[in-house]
Structure formats: C-alpha cells, structure tokens
Coordinates of C-alpha atoms in Angstrom, one line a residue:
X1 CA -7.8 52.6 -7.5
X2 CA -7.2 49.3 -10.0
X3 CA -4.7 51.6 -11.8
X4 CA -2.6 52.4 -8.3
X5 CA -3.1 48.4 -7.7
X6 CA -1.5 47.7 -10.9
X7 CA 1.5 49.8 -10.5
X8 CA 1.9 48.6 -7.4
X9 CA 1.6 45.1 -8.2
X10 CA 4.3 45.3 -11.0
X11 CA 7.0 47.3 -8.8
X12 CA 6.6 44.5 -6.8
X13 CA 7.3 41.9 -9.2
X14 CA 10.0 44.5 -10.6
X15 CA 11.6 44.6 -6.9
X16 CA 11.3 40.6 -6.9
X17 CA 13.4 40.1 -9.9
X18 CA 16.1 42.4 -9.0
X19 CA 16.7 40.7 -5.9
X20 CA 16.4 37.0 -7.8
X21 CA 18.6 38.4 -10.3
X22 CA 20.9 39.6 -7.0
X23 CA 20.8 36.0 -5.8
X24 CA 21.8 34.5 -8.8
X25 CA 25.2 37.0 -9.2
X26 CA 25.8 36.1 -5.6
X27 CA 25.7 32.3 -6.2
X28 CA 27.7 32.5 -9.5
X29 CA 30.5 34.2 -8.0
X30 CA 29.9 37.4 -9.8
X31 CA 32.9 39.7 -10.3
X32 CA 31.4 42.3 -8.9
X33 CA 31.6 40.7 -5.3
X34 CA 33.8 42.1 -2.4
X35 CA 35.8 39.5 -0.7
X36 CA 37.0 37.6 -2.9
X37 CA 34.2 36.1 -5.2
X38 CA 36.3 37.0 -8.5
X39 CA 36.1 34.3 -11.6
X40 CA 40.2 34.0 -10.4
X41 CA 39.2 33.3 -6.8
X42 CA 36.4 30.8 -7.6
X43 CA 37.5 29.0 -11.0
X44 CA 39.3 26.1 -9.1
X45 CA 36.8 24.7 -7.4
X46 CA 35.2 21.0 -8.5
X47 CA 32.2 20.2 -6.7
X48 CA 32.1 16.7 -4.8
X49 CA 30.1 15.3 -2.0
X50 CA 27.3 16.4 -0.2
X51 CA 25.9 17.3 3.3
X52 CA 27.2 19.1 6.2
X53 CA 31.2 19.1 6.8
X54 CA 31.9 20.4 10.0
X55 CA 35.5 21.5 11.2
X56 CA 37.1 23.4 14.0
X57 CA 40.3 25.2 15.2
X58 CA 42.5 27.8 14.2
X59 CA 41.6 31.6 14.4
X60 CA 44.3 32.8 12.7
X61 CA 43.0 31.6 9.5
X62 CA 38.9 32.8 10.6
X63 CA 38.6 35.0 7.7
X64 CA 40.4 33.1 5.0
X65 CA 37.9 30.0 6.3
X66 CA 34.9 32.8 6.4
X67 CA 36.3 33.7 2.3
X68 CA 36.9 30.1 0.9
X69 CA 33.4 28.9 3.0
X70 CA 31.5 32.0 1.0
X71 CA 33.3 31.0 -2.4
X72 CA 33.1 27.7 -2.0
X73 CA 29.2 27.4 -0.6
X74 CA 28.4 29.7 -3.8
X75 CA 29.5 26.8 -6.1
X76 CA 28.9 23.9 -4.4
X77 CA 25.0 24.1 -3.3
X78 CA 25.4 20.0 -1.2
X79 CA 27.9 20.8 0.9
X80 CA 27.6 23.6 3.7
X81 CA 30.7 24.0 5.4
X82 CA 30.7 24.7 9.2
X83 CA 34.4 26.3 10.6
X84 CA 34.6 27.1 14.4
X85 CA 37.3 29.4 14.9
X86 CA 37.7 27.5 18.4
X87 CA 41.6 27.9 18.7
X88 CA 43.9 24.9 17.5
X89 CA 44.4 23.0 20.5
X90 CA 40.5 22.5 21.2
X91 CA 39.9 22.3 17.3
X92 CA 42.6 19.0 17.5
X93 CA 40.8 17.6 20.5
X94 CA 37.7 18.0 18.5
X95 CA 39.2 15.9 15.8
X96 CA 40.7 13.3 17.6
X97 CA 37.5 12.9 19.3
X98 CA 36.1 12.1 15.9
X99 CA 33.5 15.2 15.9
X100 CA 35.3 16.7 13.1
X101 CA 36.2 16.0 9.2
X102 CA 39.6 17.7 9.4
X103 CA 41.2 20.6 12.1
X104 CA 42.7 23.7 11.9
X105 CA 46.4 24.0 13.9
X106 CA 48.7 26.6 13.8
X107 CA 51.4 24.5 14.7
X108 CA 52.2 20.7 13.1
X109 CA 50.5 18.0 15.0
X110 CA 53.0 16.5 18.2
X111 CA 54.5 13.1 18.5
X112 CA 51.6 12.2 21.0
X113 CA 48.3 13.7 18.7
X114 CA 49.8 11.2 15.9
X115 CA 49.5 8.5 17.6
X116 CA 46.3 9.6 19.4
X117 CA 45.1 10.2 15.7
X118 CA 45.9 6.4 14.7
X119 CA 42.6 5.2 16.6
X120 CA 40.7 7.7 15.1
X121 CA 42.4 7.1 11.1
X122 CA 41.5 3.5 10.8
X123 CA 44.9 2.1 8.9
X124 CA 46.4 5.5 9.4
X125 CA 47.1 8.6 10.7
X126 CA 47.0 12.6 11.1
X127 CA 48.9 14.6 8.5
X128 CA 49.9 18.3 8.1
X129 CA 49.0 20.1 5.5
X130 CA 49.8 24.2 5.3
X131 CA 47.3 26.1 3.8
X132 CA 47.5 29.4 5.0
X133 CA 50.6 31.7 5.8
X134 CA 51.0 34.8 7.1
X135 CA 53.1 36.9 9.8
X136 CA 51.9 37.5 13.2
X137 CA 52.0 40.9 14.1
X138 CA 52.8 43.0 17.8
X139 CA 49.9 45.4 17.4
X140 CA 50.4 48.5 19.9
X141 CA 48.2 51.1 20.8
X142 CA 50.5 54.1 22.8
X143 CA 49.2 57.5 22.8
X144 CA 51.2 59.7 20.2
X145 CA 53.5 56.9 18.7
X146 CA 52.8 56.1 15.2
X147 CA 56.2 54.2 14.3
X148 CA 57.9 51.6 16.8
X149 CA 60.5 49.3 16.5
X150 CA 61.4 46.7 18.8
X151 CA 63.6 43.1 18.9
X152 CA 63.4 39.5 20.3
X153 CA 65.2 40.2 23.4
X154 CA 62.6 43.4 24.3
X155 CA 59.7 41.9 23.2
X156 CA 60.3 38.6 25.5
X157 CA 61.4 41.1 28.7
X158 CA 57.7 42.9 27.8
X159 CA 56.1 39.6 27.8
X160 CA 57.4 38.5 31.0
X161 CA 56.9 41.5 32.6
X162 CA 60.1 42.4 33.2
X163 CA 59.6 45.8 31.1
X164 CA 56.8 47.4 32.4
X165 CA 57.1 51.2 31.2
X166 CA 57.1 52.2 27.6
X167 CA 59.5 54.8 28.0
X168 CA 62.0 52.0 29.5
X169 CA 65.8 52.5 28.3
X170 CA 65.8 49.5 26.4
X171 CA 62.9 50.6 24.2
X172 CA 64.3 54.0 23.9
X173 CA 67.3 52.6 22.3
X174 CA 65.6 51.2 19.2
X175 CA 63.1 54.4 19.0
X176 CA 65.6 57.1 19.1
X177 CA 63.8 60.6 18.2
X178 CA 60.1 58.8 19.4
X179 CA 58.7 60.5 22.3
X180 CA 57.7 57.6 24.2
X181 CA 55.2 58.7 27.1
X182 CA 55.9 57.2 30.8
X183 CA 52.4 54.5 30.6
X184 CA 52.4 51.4 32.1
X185 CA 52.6 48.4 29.4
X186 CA 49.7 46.4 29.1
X187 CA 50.6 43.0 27.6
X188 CA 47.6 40.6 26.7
X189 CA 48.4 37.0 25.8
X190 CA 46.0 34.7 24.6
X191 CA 43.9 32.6 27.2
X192 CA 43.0 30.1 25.0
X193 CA 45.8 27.4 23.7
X194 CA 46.2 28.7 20.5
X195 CA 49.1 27.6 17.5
X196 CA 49.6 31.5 17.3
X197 CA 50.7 31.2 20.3
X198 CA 53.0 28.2 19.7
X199 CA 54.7 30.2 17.0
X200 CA 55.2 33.2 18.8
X201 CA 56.8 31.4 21.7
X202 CA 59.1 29.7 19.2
X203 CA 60.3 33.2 17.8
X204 CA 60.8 34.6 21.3
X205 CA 62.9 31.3 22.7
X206 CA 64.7 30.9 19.1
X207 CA 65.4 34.7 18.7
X208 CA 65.9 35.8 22.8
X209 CA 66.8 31.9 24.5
X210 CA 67.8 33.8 28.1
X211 CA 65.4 36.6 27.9
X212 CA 62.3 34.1 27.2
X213 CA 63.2 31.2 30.2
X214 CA 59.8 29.3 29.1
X215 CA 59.6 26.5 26.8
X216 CA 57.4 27.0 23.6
X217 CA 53.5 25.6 23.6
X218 CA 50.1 26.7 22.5
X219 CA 49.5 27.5 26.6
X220 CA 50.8 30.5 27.9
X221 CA 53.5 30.1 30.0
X222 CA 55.0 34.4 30.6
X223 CA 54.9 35.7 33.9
X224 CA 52.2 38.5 34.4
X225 CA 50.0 40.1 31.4
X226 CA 46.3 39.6 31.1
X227 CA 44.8 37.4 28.9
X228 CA 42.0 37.4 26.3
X229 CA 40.3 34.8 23.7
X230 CA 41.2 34.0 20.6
X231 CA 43.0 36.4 18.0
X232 CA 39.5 38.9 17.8
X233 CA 40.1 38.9 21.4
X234 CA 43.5 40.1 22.0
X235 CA 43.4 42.7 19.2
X236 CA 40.1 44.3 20.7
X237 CA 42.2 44.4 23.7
X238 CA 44.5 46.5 22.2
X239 CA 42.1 48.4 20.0
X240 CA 40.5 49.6 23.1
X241 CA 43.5 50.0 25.8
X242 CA 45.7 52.6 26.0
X243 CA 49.6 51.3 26.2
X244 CA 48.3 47.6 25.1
X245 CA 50.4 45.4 22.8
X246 CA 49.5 41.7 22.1
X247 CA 50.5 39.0 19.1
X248 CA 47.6 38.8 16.4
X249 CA 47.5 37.7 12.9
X250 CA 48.2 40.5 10.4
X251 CA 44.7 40.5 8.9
X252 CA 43.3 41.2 12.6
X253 CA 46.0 44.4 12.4
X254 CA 44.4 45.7 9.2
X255 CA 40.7 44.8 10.2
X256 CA 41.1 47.0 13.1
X257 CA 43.6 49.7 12.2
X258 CA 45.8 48.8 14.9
X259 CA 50.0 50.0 14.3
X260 CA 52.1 47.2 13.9
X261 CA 55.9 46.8 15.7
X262 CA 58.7 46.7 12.9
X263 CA 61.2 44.0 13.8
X264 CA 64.9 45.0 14.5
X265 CA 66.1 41.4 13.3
X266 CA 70.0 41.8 13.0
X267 CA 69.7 42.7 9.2
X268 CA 70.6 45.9 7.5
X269 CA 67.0 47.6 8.3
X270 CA 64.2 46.4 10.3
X271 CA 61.6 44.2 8.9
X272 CA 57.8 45.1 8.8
X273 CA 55.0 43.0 9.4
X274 CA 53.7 42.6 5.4
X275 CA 52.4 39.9 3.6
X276 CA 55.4 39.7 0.9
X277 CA 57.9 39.5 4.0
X278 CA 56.4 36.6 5.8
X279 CA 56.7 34.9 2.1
X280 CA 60.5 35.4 2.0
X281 CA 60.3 33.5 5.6
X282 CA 58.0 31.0 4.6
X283 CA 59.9 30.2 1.4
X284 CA 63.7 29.7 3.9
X285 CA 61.4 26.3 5.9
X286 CA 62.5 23.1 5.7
X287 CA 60.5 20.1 5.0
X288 CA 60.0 18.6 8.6
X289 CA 57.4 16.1 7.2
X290 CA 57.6 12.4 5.7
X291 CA 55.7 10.9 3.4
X292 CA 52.6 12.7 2.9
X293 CA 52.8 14.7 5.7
X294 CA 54.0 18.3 4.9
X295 CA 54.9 19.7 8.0
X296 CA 57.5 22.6 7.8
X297 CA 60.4 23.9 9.9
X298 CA 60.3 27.6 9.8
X299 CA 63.6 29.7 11.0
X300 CA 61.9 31.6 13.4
X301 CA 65.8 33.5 14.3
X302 CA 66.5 34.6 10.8
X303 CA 68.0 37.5 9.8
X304 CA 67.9 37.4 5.9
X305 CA 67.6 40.8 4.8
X306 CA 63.2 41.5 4.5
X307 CA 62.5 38.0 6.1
X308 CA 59.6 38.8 8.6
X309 CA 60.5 36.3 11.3
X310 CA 57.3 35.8 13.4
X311 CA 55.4 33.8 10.9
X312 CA 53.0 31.2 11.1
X313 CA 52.0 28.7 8.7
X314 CA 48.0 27.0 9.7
X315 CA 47.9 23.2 8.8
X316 CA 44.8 21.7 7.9
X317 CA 44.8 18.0 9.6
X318 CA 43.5 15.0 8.2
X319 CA 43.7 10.9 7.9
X320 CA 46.0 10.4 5.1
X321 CA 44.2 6.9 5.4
X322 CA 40.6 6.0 7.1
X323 CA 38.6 9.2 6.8
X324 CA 35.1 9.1 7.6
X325 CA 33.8 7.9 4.0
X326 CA 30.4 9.9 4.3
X327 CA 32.6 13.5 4.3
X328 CA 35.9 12.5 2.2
X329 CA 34.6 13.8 -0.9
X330 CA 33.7 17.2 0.2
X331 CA 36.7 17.2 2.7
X332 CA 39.3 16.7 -0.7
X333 CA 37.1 18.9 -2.4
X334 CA 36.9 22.1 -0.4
X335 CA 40.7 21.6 0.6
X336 CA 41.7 21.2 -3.0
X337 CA 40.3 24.5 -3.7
X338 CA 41.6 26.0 -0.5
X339 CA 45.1 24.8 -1.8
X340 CA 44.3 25.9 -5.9
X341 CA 46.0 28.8 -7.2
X342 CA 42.6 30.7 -7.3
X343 CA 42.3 29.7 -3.1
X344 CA 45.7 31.0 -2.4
X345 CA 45.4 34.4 -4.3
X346 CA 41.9 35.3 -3.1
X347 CA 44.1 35.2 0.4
X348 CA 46.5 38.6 -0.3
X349 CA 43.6 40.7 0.1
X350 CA 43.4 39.7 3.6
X351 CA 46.9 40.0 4.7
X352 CA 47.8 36.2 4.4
X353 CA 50.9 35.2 2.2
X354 CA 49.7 32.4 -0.2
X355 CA 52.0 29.0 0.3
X356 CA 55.5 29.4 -2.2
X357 CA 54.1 27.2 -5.5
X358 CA 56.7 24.8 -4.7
X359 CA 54.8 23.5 -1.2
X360 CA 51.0 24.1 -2.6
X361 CA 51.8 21.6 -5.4
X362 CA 53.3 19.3 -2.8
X363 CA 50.1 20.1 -0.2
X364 CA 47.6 19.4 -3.6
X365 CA 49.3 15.9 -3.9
X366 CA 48.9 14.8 -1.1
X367 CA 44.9 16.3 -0.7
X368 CA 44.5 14.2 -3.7
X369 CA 45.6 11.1 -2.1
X370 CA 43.3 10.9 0.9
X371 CA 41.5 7.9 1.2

C-alpha cells in the first residue's frame, strides 16, 4: 500500500510539472503555438502600463484582436486587454462616451464624431489609425455551384432585391457553363451598424451609382433581405441557408468554409477575394488624413488588373492629445505592437492583408506621439 502511494504521489507531481512547464511555453510565446505565438509574431512587443484596457468595436478585425490580445497578454502579465467585437458604430459611441481607451471602426471617423471627440480629447481630438486590412468577401452557399462570378451592378440588383432567382439572366451571363438551380436568393445584411457595411455600400454606389440608389453608411439602407448581427452572424447565415449570400470579412469565409464570389471588375480576368489582392487595393489609397490622422481613401471602382476592390481597412481611434493618463501607456503599447512588423505578419494567417510598409511606419509615428 505505501509503495502504490508513492507512485501515485510522484505521477502526480510528474503530471504537475508538465502542465507548469506547459504554462510557462504558453506565456513565453513558444514556437510551438498555433495562432500566431511565433518568436516573429511576438518579438515587437515592449511592455508598458498596467491594469485593465478595455476597447470596443469592429468585428471585422475579432480575430486579429483575439491573436494580438493572446500574444500580447502572454508578454505583458499588467495589462489584460478587454475587445468587444460590438460593431463600429456602437464601439465609437462607446468611446466618445469615454467608456473606452481607443475604438475599432471600419470606416474613418465623420466630420460630426471629430468634433464630438473634442469634449472627450481634452486639447484634442479623435484620429484614424489603420491597423488591419483585408477584403470583404460575398460568401454564397447554392446547391451544386462551386465557382461564381458576379459584378457591381448584379451584386447591388441582389441586394436590393431586384434579383431574386439565382438562375436570373443577368447571373447567367457571367456563369456561362454553371448550372445555376431555379432557388430563391436569400440576401442577409448586417442588422447592426457596422464599418463593413460602410465599405461595402461604398463599392456598390462607386462601382453600380444607378443600380445601388442608396447613399453609403454603416446602417443598412437596401430594400428587402434579412438581417443578422455582426460578421459571425451573417456568415452563419449563409453557412446554414441554402441560396444565402451576405458580405463578411475573408477570415469569416475561411473559418467557415463558405465559397467566395470572384469579382468581374472590368480587368482582363476576374479578381478573387485573397489576401495578396486586397494588398494591391490597399497599396492604390490616397492619404485622406492630416496631421496625424491617417485616414485613407481607398478606390473602391478600380479596375487595375488583380486589385480586389471590396476592401476594408479597420482604424483604431484615439486622442492624438488628452487620453486618459491612467491607460496611455498600455494603449501606445499594445497598438505599437499591433502596428510592428511582427503584429502585421502574424495577421496573413487569418486572411487579413498586413498595412503596405509605407502606411504602418506612418501609423507607428503617430502611435508614438499620443499624449
């Protein structure tokens, strides 16, 4: 009996330090982790501040937040870092409202948010600073159709609900040879406002103006559809509907499996939903920003040759002046290594396009400068 005690007692203590010695390669950032947790991925971060640093907003960028919060809470054992994937306009409302340390938009802050953001920045006000880019992808589900390709002016007569049927005319022109089965279209739309939204609007009014009669905005403004919340909502949708299609951040697409449209732009071939396509768009914006805001212009009607043109670009939003002094130093900290090389790369993995060189050392300057 005191042998079988013994034995026990040391597989237990054998089975404790495993798992401390499991704990450890965790926090370190071990190689050997999925998701990210690479040397590479982790190597930029510099530890500063301490307590909790809550933010709010985009869903688009969910998963690159859920990577950089797991990378970054691995080094920096003061800080834990709280991201609500609550849609951008409720995660700017947040922020305004002071509840915050910075927001996650999918669009650049409007006229009216800067100068409600003046009252909040004491001596200064809300800037725009991109951190993650990616394209947004039509994600289909229609029985027996592996391979679909559709353009501006379709896509805005489907979101309007003035193509119902996937074997409609106009759709068979741009599939010819796909078998495209007489099934009702079921178009879901965000019911939350969301930047995605915003950006997907823009494409449809830039690239279709009299097939898409509504203005752009992060609130939904196409006849018909159903609706669902946030980006895990609307892909589920489609996941699980037969003849669904819906607008979704490309990392949602691969998460779930779901087929993605290919775009018939006007350029020699039509353009997949990838990664290194919505880079070729990203890399064509224009600076729309002053100062130290960063804000970018992105030609949502292109038709350079590989340029995915339904892209989005999230902003992180901050004071430039007159943050809250008891979370700036984690705030620069965690966005510094969000906008490091090692932040950006860890991001391919998840179907994000990491931010041209050019505009992360331009985003870096002006994280550094927040006071």
């Amino acid at each position: 009996m005191k042998l079988q005690r013994n034995n026990r007692l040391r597989a237990i203590a054998a089975g404790a330090l495993a798992l401390s010695g499991a704990f450890a390669l965790t926090a370190c950032g071990s190689d050997n982790n999925s998701g990210g947790g690479s040397a590479k991925a982790t190597g930029d971060i510099k530890c500063e501040g301490k307590g909790q640093l809550l933010a709010s907003g985009s869903s688009a960028q969910k998963n690159a937040m859920d990577l950089w919060t797991k990378n970054y809470g691995g080094a920096c054992k003061d800080v834990k870092l709280n991201y609500k994937a609550t849609g951008s306009g409720a995660g700017i409302q947040e922020w305004l409202q002071g509840k915050t340390a910075f927001a996650g938009s999918d669009s650049a802050l409007k006229p009216e948010e800067v100068a409600s953001s003046k009252k909040m920045c004491k001596g200064g006000q809300g800037i725009n600073l991109p951190m993650v880019g990616g394209p947004i992808a039509v994600g289909f589900n229609v029985p027996g159709v592996d391979k679909l390709t559709l353009n501006a002016d379709v896509l805005a007569k489907i979101f309007n609900s003035d193509i119902t049927k996937w074997d409609d005319p106009a759709i068979k022109a741009l599939n010819k040879g796909v078998k495209l089965p007489s099934l009702k279209i079921q178009a879901f739309h965000r019911s939350d406002e969301s930047g995605t939204t915003d950006n997907f609007t823009k494409y449809l009014k830039a690239a279709a103006p009299k097939a898409w009669p509504h203005e752009p905005g992060k609130a939904w403004e196409g006849k018909g559809g159903q609706s669902a919340d946030g980006s895990s909502g609307v892909s589920s949708q489609v996941k699980q509907v037969s003849g669904a299609i819906s607008y979704f951040e490309l990392s949602y697409a691969t998460a779930n499996s779901i087929k993605t449209v290919d775009l018939d732009t006007g350029a020699s071939a039509p353009v997949q939903a990838t990664v290194e396509n919505a880079s070729k768009a990203i890399a064509e914006a224009k600076p729309a920003g002053t100062g130290k805001d960063q804000a970018l212009d992105l030609a949502y009607d292109t038709k350079a040759a590989g340029a995915y043109p339904i892209t989005l670009v999230t902003y992180e939003i901050a004071c430039d002046k007159g943050n809250k002094p008891s979370t700036l130093k984690a705030t620069k900290s965690f966005l510094n290594y969000a906008a490091s090389e090692g932040g950006q790369s860890a991001l391919k993995e998840l179907g994000y396009a990491p931010l041209p060189d050019s505009i992360a050392k331009k985003v870096r300057e002006s994280i550094s400068s927040l006071s």
